[in-house]
Amino acid sequence: REMADLEEALRNKTRALEEYSSRNEMRQGDHDTALREKDEEIEVYKSAMEQALEELEELKLSQGDADNALDTQIDHVLQGTVSKINDIIDSVLQTGVQRVDDALYELDSSMQAGNQNASPPYVLSQIEKASASATEFSTAFNNFIADGPNSTPHAIIRTVSIFSGSIADVLSNTKGLTRFANEEKSADQLLNAARKSAQATVRFFRGLQSFRLEGLEALQKTDVVINNNSEVQRDLQSLSKMVDAFAPKGSKLSTTGDLGDLVDQELSKAADAIDAAAQRLAKLKTKPRDGFSTYELRINDVILEAAIAVTTAIAELIKAATASQQEIVREGRGSSSRTAFYKKNNRWTEGLISAAKAVASSTNTLIETADGVISGRNSPEQLIVASNDVAASTAQLVAASRVKATFMSKTQDRLETASKAVGAACRALVRQVQDLIAERNRDEGEAVDYSKLSSHEFKVREMEQQVEILQLENSLARARHRLGEMRKISYQEE
């Protein structure tokens, strides 16, 4: 029995062990299955990751290609923009060359006499302006070089126009100055010096054209600008020394005292002269008219009205000139004093004072002449000469202010307008006097019916007129020569 129990227990244990083994095998199979599934899942993840990395690498490559394409496109746009800007600057520089070339043509032309109202102080101030504008142009161009593709041509366009215009003014006024030369050699030397300055300016403009600067480094381009500017400055300085020799020896400004007060005094004197002239004209208008015929009274009224219009216009011009000077000093002196500004620009100051004196003197001469015409002491032709002298002197004052005026200045615009009014008033006076002269000539001329003359009488009269014309032309040539000599002497004695 015990044996049977043991056998039964052994069988039970065996069955239990088999069941446990079976369950263990099943669990092992499940575990292997799970492991295989995890391995497969890992493989899937690895495959996905590798694909993602490949796609990322492709994206990076494509992005790099896009960036390169964008950079290439930007480079093309920049190159196109720089090329267009260079074309604009080349065109502006060529315009400057053309303007100076035109001025050179007029300098050499026998048909152009230059500015016959130019004085040495005024020409010196024009040379000073040309020198400053050359430096301003050089600065603008060097800034353009330094800024590279970010630069704009606005400053270059503006300074080229000012520079070329100032050189053209120097040539015109220098040619007019040759009337003071005592000998032809001096005049030729003066013109050659002016021509040399203009030719240096042309070389300056042409030397900065884009195809000439192509391939140069920025520093080399800057050296080209500096060297050309130095050449222009040197030639202008040589011209300035020659012009200075034409200036009256006693006209140099004193370096002591307040030059600002001196300028104010001259403008104030000019204003006082105009006021005195207006008062004198008013007295002439109320002068007793006994002893004058109706025709003579009409002539006197015409002359007085025209002269009053001239003095009124000049009074406005002096006021505008005073305001313009105040603005010029205020804008240009910076932190320095007014006297320091006038000393620094002494050439310009000389021209300004000379112009103010000329306005006062010519106005007095006009009134004296008008009084003389009314009183019978002077001829109407003398009044025309006096009127033209007034127009010339006021134009010189405006030009002197224009040298230092700021761009788009309202006071300078007012001065220009006042100058036009003076010119119009002077032309009106000249027209009135010319009409009076023509009327006088008609009244005094003999009425001859040439159709009734015999052929011999007609031929004699024709020859007489030709002889008279020739005599008058010779007299005119002698008078012009004497006038030129007188102007040289009188100017040197001012």
GROMACS .gro file of C-alpha atoms in nm:
model
  494
    1ARG     CA    1   0.000   0.000   0.000
    2GLU     CA    2   0.273   0.239   0.089
    3MET     CA    3   0.439   0.148  -0.240
    4ALA     CA    4   0.124   0.225  -0.427
    5ASP     CA    5   0.099   0.562  -0.253
    6LEU     CA    6   0.455   0.647  -0.336
    7GLU     CA    7   0.400   0.554  -0.700
    8GLU     CA    8   0.086   0.767  -0.708
    9ALA     CA    9   0.275   1.056  -0.554
   10LEU     CA   10   0.554   1.011  -0.806
   11ARG     CA   11   0.309   1.017  -1.093
   12ASN     CA   12   0.149   1.329  -0.956
   13LYS     CA   13   0.484   1.499  -0.923
   14THR     CA   14   0.573   1.389  -1.272
   15ARG     CA   15   0.249   1.531  -1.413
   16ALA     CA   16   0.303   1.852  -1.218
   17LEU     CA   17   0.657   1.879  -1.349
   18GLU     CA   18   0.540   1.816  -1.703
   19GLU     CA   19   0.267   2.079  -1.667
   20TYR     CA   20   0.522   2.325  -1.526
   21SER     CA   21   0.763   2.245  -1.807
   22SER     CA   22   0.482   2.286  -2.060
   23ARG     CA   23   0.378   2.618  -1.909
   24ASN     CA   24   0.744   2.729  -1.896
   25GLU     CA   25   0.790   2.639  -2.261
   26MET     CA   26   0.478   2.832  -2.348
   27ARG     CA   27   0.604   3.134  -2.152
   28GLN     CA   28   0.944   3.102  -2.317
   29GLY     CA   29   0.775   3.095  -2.655
   30ASP     CA   30   0.571   3.405  -2.568
   31HIS     CA   31   0.887   3.577  -2.447
   32ASP     CA   32   1.075   3.488  -2.768
   33THR     CA   33   0.782   3.611  -2.969
   34ALA     CA   34   0.783   3.939  -2.775
   35LEU     CA   35   1.156   3.973  -2.828
   36ARG     CA   36   1.120   3.912  -3.198
   37GLU     CA   37   0.839   4.166  -3.214
   38LYS     CA   38   1.055   4.423  -3.028
   39ASP     CA   39   1.346   4.349  -3.260
   40GLU     CA   40   1.121   4.396  -3.560
   41GLU     CA   41   0.985   4.719  -3.409
   42ILE     CA   42   1.339   4.843  -3.347
   43GLU     CA   43   1.428   4.760  -3.704
   44VAL     CA   44   1.127   4.960  -3.823
   45TYR     CA   45   1.233   5.257  -3.607
   46LYS     CA   46   1.591   5.232  -3.731
   47SER     CA   47   1.472   5.220  -4.090
   48ALA     CA   48   1.245   5.521  -4.032
   49MET     CA   49   1.528   5.710  -3.863
   50GLU     CA   50   1.769   5.635  -4.143
   51GLN     CA   51   1.512   5.751  -4.396
   52ALA     CA   52   1.453   6.067  -4.193
   53LEU     CA   53   1.826   6.135  -4.179
   54GLU     CA   54   1.855   6.081  -4.551
   55GLU     CA   55   1.564   6.319  -4.614
   56LEU     CA   56   1.720   6.575  -4.376
   57GLU     CA   57   2.051   6.550  -4.560
   58GLU     CA   58   1.874   6.593  -4.892
   59LEU     CA   59   1.686   6.894  -4.749
   60LYS     CA   60   2.013   7.048  -4.636
   61LEU     CA   61   2.164   6.996  -4.978
   62SER     CA   62   1.860   7.147  -5.151
   63GLN     CA   63   1.856   7.439  -4.905
   64GLY     CA   64   2.222   7.502  -4.979
   65ASP     CA   65   2.148   7.505  -5.350
   66ALA     CA   66   1.862   7.748  -5.289
   67ASP     CA   67   2.086   7.973  -5.081
   68ASN     CA   68   2.352   7.966  -5.348
   69ALA     CA   69   2.094   8.048  -5.613
   70LEU     CA   70   1.962   8.333  -5.396
   71ASP     CA   71   2.312   8.464  -5.335
   72THR     CA   72   2.383   8.448  -5.707
   73GLN     CA   73   2.062   8.634  -5.783
   74ILE     CA   74   2.143   8.900  -5.522
   75ASP     CA   75   2.491   8.939  -5.669
   76HIS     CA   76   2.340   8.989  -6.015
   77VAL     CA   77   2.099   9.254  -5.882
   78LEU     CA   78   2.380   9.434  -5.698
   79GLN     CA   79   2.602   9.426  -6.003
   80GLY     CA   80   2.318   9.559  -6.216
   81THR     CA   81   2.246   9.837  -5.966
   82VAL     CA   82   2.614   9.934  -5.938
   83SER     CA   83   2.640   9.932  -6.317
   84LYS     CA   84   2.337  10.163  -6.348
   85ILE     CA   85   2.476  10.398  -6.083
   86ASN     CA   86   2.811  10.405  -6.261
   87ASP     CA   87   2.634  10.484  -6.589
   88ILE     CA   88   2.454  10.773  -6.421
   89ILE     CA   89   2.777  10.909  -6.273
   90ASP     CA   90   2.958  10.871  -6.606
   91SER     CA   91   2.682  11.067  -6.775
   92VAL     CA   92   2.697  11.341  -6.510
   93LEU     CA   93   3.076  11.361  -6.538
   94GLN     CA   94   3.047  11.387  -6.917
   95THR     CA   95   2.796  11.669  -6.873
   96GLY     CA   96   3.051  11.849  -6.655
   97VAL     CA   97   3.318  11.795  -6.922
   98GLN     CA   98   3.085  11.936  -7.188
   99ARG     CA   99   3.010  12.246  -6.982
  100VAL     CA  100   3.377  12.320  -6.923
  101ASP     CA  101   3.453  12.249  -7.292
  102ASP     CA  102   3.187  12.503  -7.391
  103ALA     CA  103   3.346  12.759  -7.159
  104LEU     CA  104   3.687  12.685  -7.312
  105TYR     CA  105   3.542  12.741  -7.659
  106GLU     CA  106   3.406  13.078  -7.551
  107LEU     CA  107   3.742  13.163  -7.392
  108ASP     CA  108   3.916  13.113  -7.728
  109SER     CA  109   3.637  13.262  -7.938
  110SER     CA  110   3.690  13.611  -8.075
  111MET     CA  111   3.312  13.657  -8.069
  112GLN     CA  112   3.302  13.641  -7.689
  113ALA     CA  113   3.452  13.924  -7.484
  114GLY     CA  114   3.385  13.773  -7.142
  115ASN     CA  115   3.229  13.960  -6.854
  116GLN     CA  116   3.326  14.322  -6.921
  117ASN     CA  117   3.209  14.423  -6.573
  118ALA     CA  118   3.439  14.179  -6.394
  119SER     CA  119   3.685  14.320  -6.141
  120PRO     CA  120   3.993  14.149  -5.992
  121PRO     CA  121   3.837  14.111  -5.644
  122TYR     CA  122   3.528  13.954  -5.798
  123VAL     CA  123   3.735  13.716  -6.014
  124LEU     CA  124   3.940  13.619  -5.708
  125SER     CA  125   3.620  13.536  -5.523
  126GLN     CA  126   3.509  13.323  -5.819
  127ILE     CA  127   3.841  13.137  -5.810
  128GLU     CA  128   3.794  13.083  -5.437
  129LYS     CA  129   3.449  12.939  -5.503
  130ALA     CA  130   3.587  12.708  -5.774
  131SER     CA  131   3.856  12.584  -5.537
  132ALA     CA  132   3.603  12.511  -5.263
  133SER     CA  133   3.365  12.337  -5.505
  134ALA     CA  134   3.651  12.117  -5.634
  135THR     CA  135   3.724  12.003  -5.279
  136GLU     CA  136   3.354  11.945  -5.212
  137PHE     CA  137   3.328  11.733  -5.528
  138SER     CA  138   3.635  11.532  -5.426
  139THR     CA  139   3.486  11.465  -5.083
  140ALA     CA  140   3.155  11.354  -5.233
  141PHE     CA  141   3.328  11.115  -5.475
  142ASN     CA  142   3.550  10.966  -5.205
  143ASN     CA  143   3.243  10.909  -4.987
  144PHE     CA  144   3.082  10.734  -5.283
  145ILE     CA  145   3.386  10.507  -5.315
  146ALA     CA  146   3.389  10.431  -4.941
  147ASP     CA  147   3.017  10.343  -4.926
  148GLY     CA  148   3.043  10.093  -5.212
  149PRO     CA  149   2.712   9.938  -5.329
  150ASN     CA  150   2.523  10.127  -5.055
  151SER     CA  151   2.627  10.464  -5.196
  152THR     CA  152   2.400  10.710  -5.377
  153PRO     CA  153   2.507  10.950  -5.654
  154HIS     CA  154   2.305  11.250  -5.531
  155ALA     CA  155   2.599  11.439  -5.382
  156ILE     CA  156   2.814  11.374  -5.689
  157ILE     CA  157   2.544  11.503  -5.925
  158ARG     CA  158   2.505  11.823  -5.724
  159THR     CA  159   2.878  11.891  -5.680
  160VAL     CA  160   2.965  11.821  -6.046
  161SER     CA  161   2.712  12.085  -6.151
  162ILE     CA  162   2.848  12.341  -5.903
  163PHE     CA  163   3.213  12.264  -5.983
  164SER     CA  164   3.177  12.281  -6.361
  165GLY     CA  165   2.963  12.594  -6.338
  166SER     CA  166   3.215  12.772  -6.115
  167ILE     CA  167   3.500  12.689  -6.354
  168ALA     CA  168   3.293  12.824  -6.646
  169ASP     CA  169   3.234  13.146  -6.446
  170VAL     CA  170   3.607  13.175  -6.378
  171LEU     CA  171   3.684  13.154  -6.750
  172SER     CA  172   3.422  13.411  -6.851
  173ASN     CA  173   3.524  13.661  -6.585
  174THR     CA  174   3.897  13.610  -6.639
  175LYS     CA  175   3.855  13.686  -7.009
  176GLY     CA  176   3.671  14.005  -6.921
  177LEU     CA  177   3.960  14.100  -6.694
  178THR     CA  178   4.204  14.113  -6.985
  179ARG     CA  179   4.075  14.462  -7.068
  180PHE     CA  180   4.295  14.586  -6.783
  181ALA     CA  181   4.611  14.430  -6.930
  182ASN     CA  182   4.874  14.685  -7.033
  183GLU     CA  183   5.018  14.456  -7.299
  184GLU     CA  184   4.901  14.161  -7.501
  185LYS     CA  185   5.155  13.928  -7.338
  186SER     CA  186   4.998  13.979  -6.994
  187ALA     CA  187   4.652  13.910  -7.134
  188ASP     CA  188   4.773  13.590  -7.302
  189GLN     CA  189   4.940  13.470  -6.981
  190LEU     CA  190   4.618  13.531  -6.789
  191LEU     CA  191   4.407  13.341  -7.043
  192ASN     CA  192   4.659  13.054  -7.054
  193ALA     CA  193   4.643  13.020  -6.676
  194ALA     CA  194   4.262  13.009  -6.689
  195ARG     CA  195   4.272  12.757  -6.974
  196LYS     CA  196   4.511  12.537  -6.778
  197SER     CA  197   4.273  12.529  -6.481
  198ALA     CA  198   3.983  12.431  -6.705
  199GLN     CA  199   4.184  12.158  -6.878
  200ALA     CA  200   4.282  12.015  -6.538
  201THR     CA  201   3.913  12.008  -6.448
  202VAL     CA  202   3.830  11.818  -6.767
  203ARG     CA  203   4.103  11.564  -6.687
  204PHE     CA  204   3.962  11.537  -6.334
  205PHE     CA  205   3.614  11.450  -6.460
  206ARG     CA  206   3.734  11.209  -6.727
  207GLY     CA  207   3.975  11.037  -6.491
  208LEU     CA  208   3.689  10.934  -6.261
  209GLN     CA  209   3.477  10.760  -6.522
  210SER     CA  210   3.397  10.399  -6.429
  211PHE     CA  211   3.591  10.229  -6.708
  212ARG     CA  212   3.908  10.413  -6.599
  213LEU     CA  213   3.865  10.313  -6.233
  214GLU     CA  214   3.771   9.952  -6.314
  215GLY     CA  215   4.004   9.700  -6.151
  216LEU     CA  216   4.144   9.947  -5.897
  217GLU     CA  217   4.118   9.898  -5.522
  218ALA     CA  218   3.919  10.150  -5.318
  219LEU     CA  219   4.240  10.309  -5.184
  220GLN     CA  220   4.379  10.346  -5.536
  221LYS     CA  221   4.056  10.511  -5.654
  222THR     CA  222   4.077  10.755  -5.364
  223ASP     CA  223   4.435  10.840  -5.462
  224VAL     CA  224   4.317  10.919  -5.817
  225VAL     CA  225   4.060  11.165  -5.677
  226ILE     CA  226   4.311  11.329  -5.441
  227ASN     CA  227   4.580  11.366  -5.709
  228ASN     CA  228   4.341  11.521  -5.962
  229ASN     CA  229   4.203  11.761  -5.703
  230SER     CA  230   4.557  11.865  -5.609
  231GLU     CA  231   4.631  11.942  -5.975
  232VAL     CA  232   4.319  12.159  -6.007
  233GLN     CA  233   4.397  12.341  -5.681
  234ARG     CA  234   4.754  12.409  -5.797
  235ASP     CA  235   4.639  12.555  -6.130
  236LEU     CA  236   4.371  12.768  -5.962
  237GLN     CA  237   4.629  12.900  -5.718
  238SER     CA  238   4.855  13.000  -6.007
  239LEU     CA  239   4.564  13.178  -6.175
  240SER     CA  240   4.479  13.352  -5.848
  241LYS     CA  241   4.831  13.494  -5.823
  242MET     CA  242   4.810  13.631  -6.177
  243VAL     CA  243   4.468  13.788  -6.118
  244ASP     CA  244   4.594  13.936  -5.793
  245ALA     CA  245   4.852  14.131  -5.995
  246PHE     CA  246   4.564  14.314  -6.168
  247ALA     CA  247   4.410  14.425  -5.838
  248PRO     CA  248   4.463  14.787  -5.726
  249LYS     CA  249   4.757  14.804  -5.490
  250GLY     CA  250   4.563  14.998  -5.231
  251SER     CA  251   4.254  14.778  -5.232
  252LYS     CA  252   4.382  14.501  -5.004
  253LEU     CA  253   4.173  14.462  -4.692
  254SER     CA  254   4.327  14.537  -4.357
  255THR     CA  255   4.361  14.232  -4.136
  256THR     CA  256   4.299  14.442  -3.827
  257GLY     CA  257   3.962  14.572  -3.711
  258ASP     CA  258   3.617  14.430  -3.759
  259LEU     CA  259   3.568  14.334  -4.124
  260GLY     CA  260   3.203  14.261  -4.049
  261ASP     CA  261   3.154  14.626  -3.954
  262LEU     CA  262   3.336  14.732  -4.271
  263VAL     CA  263   3.100  14.528  -4.490
  264ASP     CA  264   2.799  14.661  -4.301
  265GLN     CA  265   2.928  15.017  -4.343
  266GLU     CA  266   2.966  14.981  -4.719
  267LEU     CA  267   2.617  14.834  -4.756
  268SER     CA  268   2.483  15.106  -4.529
  269LYS     CA  269   2.658  15.373  -4.738
  270ALA     CA  270   2.504  15.227  -5.050
  271ALA     CA  271   2.160  15.238  -4.887
  272ASP     CA  272   2.217  15.599  -4.779
  273ALA     CA  273   2.324  15.690  -5.132
  274ILE     CA  274   2.004  15.541  -5.270
  275ASP     CA  275   1.793  15.732  -5.015
  276ALA     CA  276   1.972  16.056  -5.102
  277ALA     CA  277   1.918  15.989  -5.472
  278ALA     CA  278   1.546  15.927  -5.418
  279GLN     CA  279   1.515  16.252  -5.223
  280ARG     CA  280   1.699  16.444  -5.491
  281LEU     CA  281   1.473  16.302  -5.761
  282ALA     CA  282   1.170  16.399  -5.556
  283LYS     CA  283   1.301  16.758  -5.537
  284LEU     CA  284   1.367  16.761  -5.910
  285LYS     CA  285   1.010  16.655  -5.969
  286THR     CA  286   0.878  16.950  -5.767
  287LYS     CA  287   1.121  17.191  -5.930
  288PRO     CA  288   0.958  17.505  -6.083
  289ARG     CA  289   0.863  17.446  -6.444
  290ASP     CA  290   0.872  17.804  -6.563
  291GLY     CA  291   1.064  17.851  -6.883
  292PHE     CA  292   1.009  17.496  -7.010
  293SER     CA  293   0.795  17.410  -7.307
  294THR     CA  294   0.528  17.143  -7.292
  295TYR     CA  295   0.753  16.910  -7.490
  296GLU     CA  296   1.045  16.968  -7.254
  297LEU     CA  297   0.826  16.912  -6.950
  298ARG     CA  298   0.705  16.582  -7.093
  299ILE     CA  299   1.064  16.471  -7.153
  300ASN     CA  300   1.163  16.568  -6.800
  301ASP     CA  301   0.869  16.377  -6.651
  302VAL     CA  302   0.955  16.067  -6.851
  303ILE     CA  303   1.319  16.076  -6.737
  304LEU     CA  304   1.229  16.142  -6.373
  305GLU     CA  305   0.970  15.864  -6.356
  306ALA     CA  306   1.213  15.616  -6.507
  307ALA     CA  307   1.496  15.727  -6.275
  308ILE     CA  308   1.267  15.702  -5.969
  309ALA     CA  309   1.174  15.347  -6.073
  310VAL     CA  310   1.545  15.261  -6.094
  311THR     CA  311   1.628  15.401  -5.748
  312THR     CA  312   1.326  15.227  -5.593
  313ALA     CA  313   1.437  14.895  -5.736
  314ILE     CA  314   1.796  14.952  -5.618
  315ALA     CA  315   1.672  15.031  -5.265
  316GLU     CA  316   1.498  14.693  -5.253
  317LEU     CA  317   1.810  14.526  -5.390
  318ILE     CA  318   2.030  14.677  -5.114
  319LYS     CA  319   1.787  14.554  -4.849
  320ALA     CA  320   1.790  14.205  -5.002
  321ALA     CA  321   2.171  14.211  -5.029
  322THR     CA  322   2.202  14.303  -4.660
  323ALA     CA  323   1.971  14.017  -4.558
  324SER     CA  324   2.164  13.779  -4.786
  325GLN     CA  325   2.497  13.874  -4.625
  326GLN     CA  326   2.357  13.817  -4.277
  327GLU     CA  327   2.237  13.471  -4.379
  328ILE     CA  328   2.565  13.382  -4.550
  329VAL     CA  329   2.766  13.473  -4.241
  330ARG     CA  330   2.521  13.297  -4.011
  331GLU     CA  331   2.525  12.976  -4.215
  332GLY     CA  332   2.894  12.974  -4.299
  333ARG     CA  333   3.079  13.092  -3.992
  334GLY     CA  334   2.992  12.793  -3.769
  335SER     CA  335   3.140  12.849  -3.426
  336SER     CA  336   3.379  13.122  -3.544
  337SER     CA  337   3.313  13.495  -3.521
  338ARG     CA  338   3.177  13.711  -3.798
  339THR     CA  339   3.513  13.889  -3.838
  340ALA     CA  340   3.692  13.552  -3.863
  341PHE     CA  341   3.453  13.445  -4.139
  342TYR     CA  342   3.522  13.759  -4.344
  343LYS     CA  343   3.899  13.724  -4.290
  344LYS     CA  344   3.892  13.360  -4.392
  345ASN     CA  345   3.707  13.455  -4.714
  346ASN     CA  346   3.898  13.778  -4.771
  347ARG     CA  347   3.887  13.753  -5.151
  348TRP     CA  348   3.513  13.728  -5.147
  349THR     CA  349   3.492  14.011  -4.893
  350GLU     CA  350   3.699  14.235  -5.122
  351GLY     CA  351   3.463  14.163  -5.410
  352LEU     CA  352   3.159  14.231  -5.196
  353ILE     CA  353   3.289  14.566  -5.071
  354SER     CA  354   3.396  14.665  -5.423
  355ALA     CA  355   3.048  14.580  -5.556
  356ALA     CA  356   2.873  14.779  -5.281
  357LYS     CA  357   3.091  15.083  -5.357
  358ALA     CA  358   3.017  15.047  -5.728
  359VAL     CA  359   2.640  15.046  -5.665
  360ALA     CA  360   2.658  15.365  -5.457
  361SER     CA  361   2.887  15.539  -5.708
  362SER     CA  362   2.688  15.442  -6.018
  363THR     CA  363   2.359  15.547  -5.858
  364ASN     CA  364   2.500  15.891  -5.774
  365THR     CA  365   2.626  15.923  -6.130
  366LEU     CA  366   2.283  15.830  -6.266
  367ILE     CA  367   2.108  16.099  -6.062
  368GLU     CA  368   2.371  16.360  -6.150
  369THR     CA  369   2.331  16.274  -6.517
  370ALA     CA  370   1.949  16.280  -6.501
  371ASP     CA  371   1.965  16.624  -6.338
  372GLY     CA  372   2.209  16.735  -6.608
  373VAL     CA  373   1.982  16.612  -6.888
  374ILE     CA  374   1.685  16.797  -6.739
  375SER     CA  375   1.894  17.113  -6.694
  376GLY     CA  376   2.048  17.086  -7.039
  377ARG     CA  377   2.405  17.020  -6.917
  378ASN     CA  378   2.414  16.657  -7.027
  379SER     CA  379   2.301  16.470  -7.334
  380PRO     CA  380   2.048  16.183  -7.330
  381GLU     CA  381   2.325  15.947  -7.444
  382GLN     CA  382   2.508  16.015  -7.118
  383LEU     CA  383   2.201  15.902  -6.928
  384ILE     CA  384   2.199  15.573  -7.120
  385VAL     CA  385   2.562  15.512  -7.025
  386ALA     CA  386   2.488  15.591  -6.659
  387SER     CA  387   2.189  15.356  -6.659
  388ASN     CA  388   2.395  15.072  -6.807
  389ASP     CA  389   2.659  15.134  -6.540
  390VAL     CA  390   2.396  15.098  -6.267
  391ALA     CA  391   2.274  14.768  -6.413
  392ALA     CA  392   2.632  14.636  -6.431
  393SER     CA  393   2.720  14.734  -6.073
  394THR     CA  394   2.405  14.581  -5.926
  395ALA     CA  395   2.468  14.261  -6.121
  396GLN     CA  396   2.819  14.251  -5.973
  397LEU     CA  397   2.676  14.283  -5.619
  398VAL     CA  398   2.431  13.998  -5.680
  399ALA     CA  399   2.705  13.780  -5.827
  400ALA     CA  400   2.928  13.845  -5.526
  401SER     CA  401   2.651  13.729  -5.293
  402ARG     CA  402   2.577  13.428  -5.513
  403VAL     CA  403   2.932  13.297  -5.463
  404LYS     CA  404   2.869  13.214  -5.096
  405ALA     CA  405   2.490  13.176  -5.090
  406THR     CA  406   2.351  12.847  -4.962
  407PHE     CA  407   2.158  12.615  -5.194
  408MET     CA  408   1.789  12.710  -5.233
  409SER     CA  409   1.835  13.019  -5.015
  410LYS     CA  410   1.519  13.228  -4.983
  411THR     CA  411   1.713  13.551  -4.923
  412GLN     CA  412   1.928  13.487  -5.231
  413ASP     CA  413   1.612  13.426  -5.435
  414ARG     CA  414   1.481  13.759  -5.309
  415LEU     CA  415   1.808  13.925  -5.409
  416GLU     CA  416   1.792  13.769  -5.756
  417THR     CA  417   1.436  13.894  -5.796
  418ALA     CA  418   1.540  14.244  -5.687
  419SER     CA  419   1.827  14.236  -5.937
  420LYS     CA  420   1.587  14.147  -6.218
  421ALA     CA  421   1.368  14.440  -6.114
  422VAL     CA  422   1.668  14.677  -6.129
  423GLY     CA  423   1.762  14.544  -6.472
  424ALA     CA  424   1.406  14.589  -6.598
  425ALA     CA  425   1.392  14.946  -6.462
  426CYS     CA  426   1.726  15.033  -6.625
  427ARG     CA  427   1.615  14.888  -6.958
  428ALA     CA  428   1.292  15.088  -6.934
  429LEU     CA  429   1.493  15.407  -6.873
  430VAL     CA  430   1.717  15.332  -7.170
  431ARG     CA  431   1.414  15.268  -7.393
  432GLN     CA  432   1.256  15.597  -7.288
  433VAL     CA  433   1.575  15.791  -7.359
  434GLN     CA  434   1.626  15.613  -7.693
  435ASP     CA  435   1.271  15.705  -7.794
  436LEU     CA  436   1.345  16.069  -7.704
  437ILE     CA  437   1.667  16.060  -7.908
  438ALA     CA  438   1.486  15.908  -8.206
  439GLU     CA  439   1.215  16.172  -8.183
  440ARG     CA  440   1.479  16.447  -8.164
  441ASN     CA  441   1.659  16.307  -8.468
  442ARG     CA  442   1.338  16.303  -8.667
  443ASP     CA  443   1.270  16.666  -8.581
  444GLU     CA  444   1.624  16.780  -8.659
  445GLY     CA  445   1.671  16.575  -8.976
  446GLU     CA  446   1.639  16.742  -9.312
  447ALA     CA  447   1.365  16.614  -9.536
  448VAL     CA  448   1.523  16.530  -9.871
  449ASP     CA  449   1.344  16.371 -10.161
  450TYR     CA  450   1.627  16.163 -10.308
  451SER     CA  451   1.413  16.060 -10.604
  452LYS     CA  452   1.431  16.417 -10.738
  453LEU     CA  453   1.812  16.433 -10.728
  454SER     CA  454   2.012  16.396 -11.046
  455SER     CA  455   2.239  16.094 -11.076
  456HIS     CA  456   2.546  16.313 -11.012
  457GLU     CA  457   2.391  16.479 -10.704
  458PHE     CA  458   2.277  16.142 -10.574
  459LYS     CA  459   2.628  15.997 -10.615
  460VAL     CA  460   2.782  16.297 -10.437
  461ARG     CA  461   2.539  16.264 -10.146
  462GLU     CA  462   2.607  15.888 -10.125
  463MET     CA  463   2.982  15.944 -10.110
  464GLU     CA  464   2.939  16.215  -9.847
  465GLN     CA  465   2.746  15.974  -9.630
  466GLN     CA  466   3.009  15.702  -9.673
  467VAL     CA  467   3.283  15.948  -9.577
  468GLU     CA  468   3.086  16.060  -9.273
  469ILE     CA  469   3.029  15.699  -9.164
  470LEU     CA  470   3.400  15.620  -9.205
  471GLN     CA  471   3.496  15.929  -9.004
  472LEU     CA  472   3.251  15.835  -8.729
  473GLU     CA  473   3.381  15.476  -8.720
  474ASN     CA  474   3.738  15.603  -8.685
  475SER     CA  475   3.629  15.841  -8.412
  476LEU     CA  476   3.447  15.553  -8.241
  477ALA     CA  477   3.757  15.332  -8.254
  478ARG     CA  478   3.972  15.611  -8.108
  479ALA     CA  479   3.715  15.680  -7.838
  480ARG     CA  480   3.700  15.312  -7.741
  481HIS     CA  481   4.079  15.295  -7.721
  482ARG     CA  482   4.089  15.605  -7.499
  483LEU     CA  483   3.814  15.460  -7.281
  484GLY     CA  484   4.010  15.137  -7.235
  485GLU     CA  485   4.323  15.326  -7.132
  486MET     CA  486   4.122  15.547  -6.895
  487ARG     CA  487   3.961  15.244  -6.731
  488LYS     CA  488   4.298  15.082  -6.669
  489ILE     CA  489   4.433  15.395  -6.501
  490SER     CA  490   4.117  15.478  -6.307
  491TYR     CA  491   4.083  15.121  -6.177
  492GLN     CA  492   4.442  15.107  -6.056
  493GLU     CA  493   4.390  15.437  -5.872
  494GLU     CA  494   4.074  15.327  -5.687
   0.00000   0.00000   0.00000
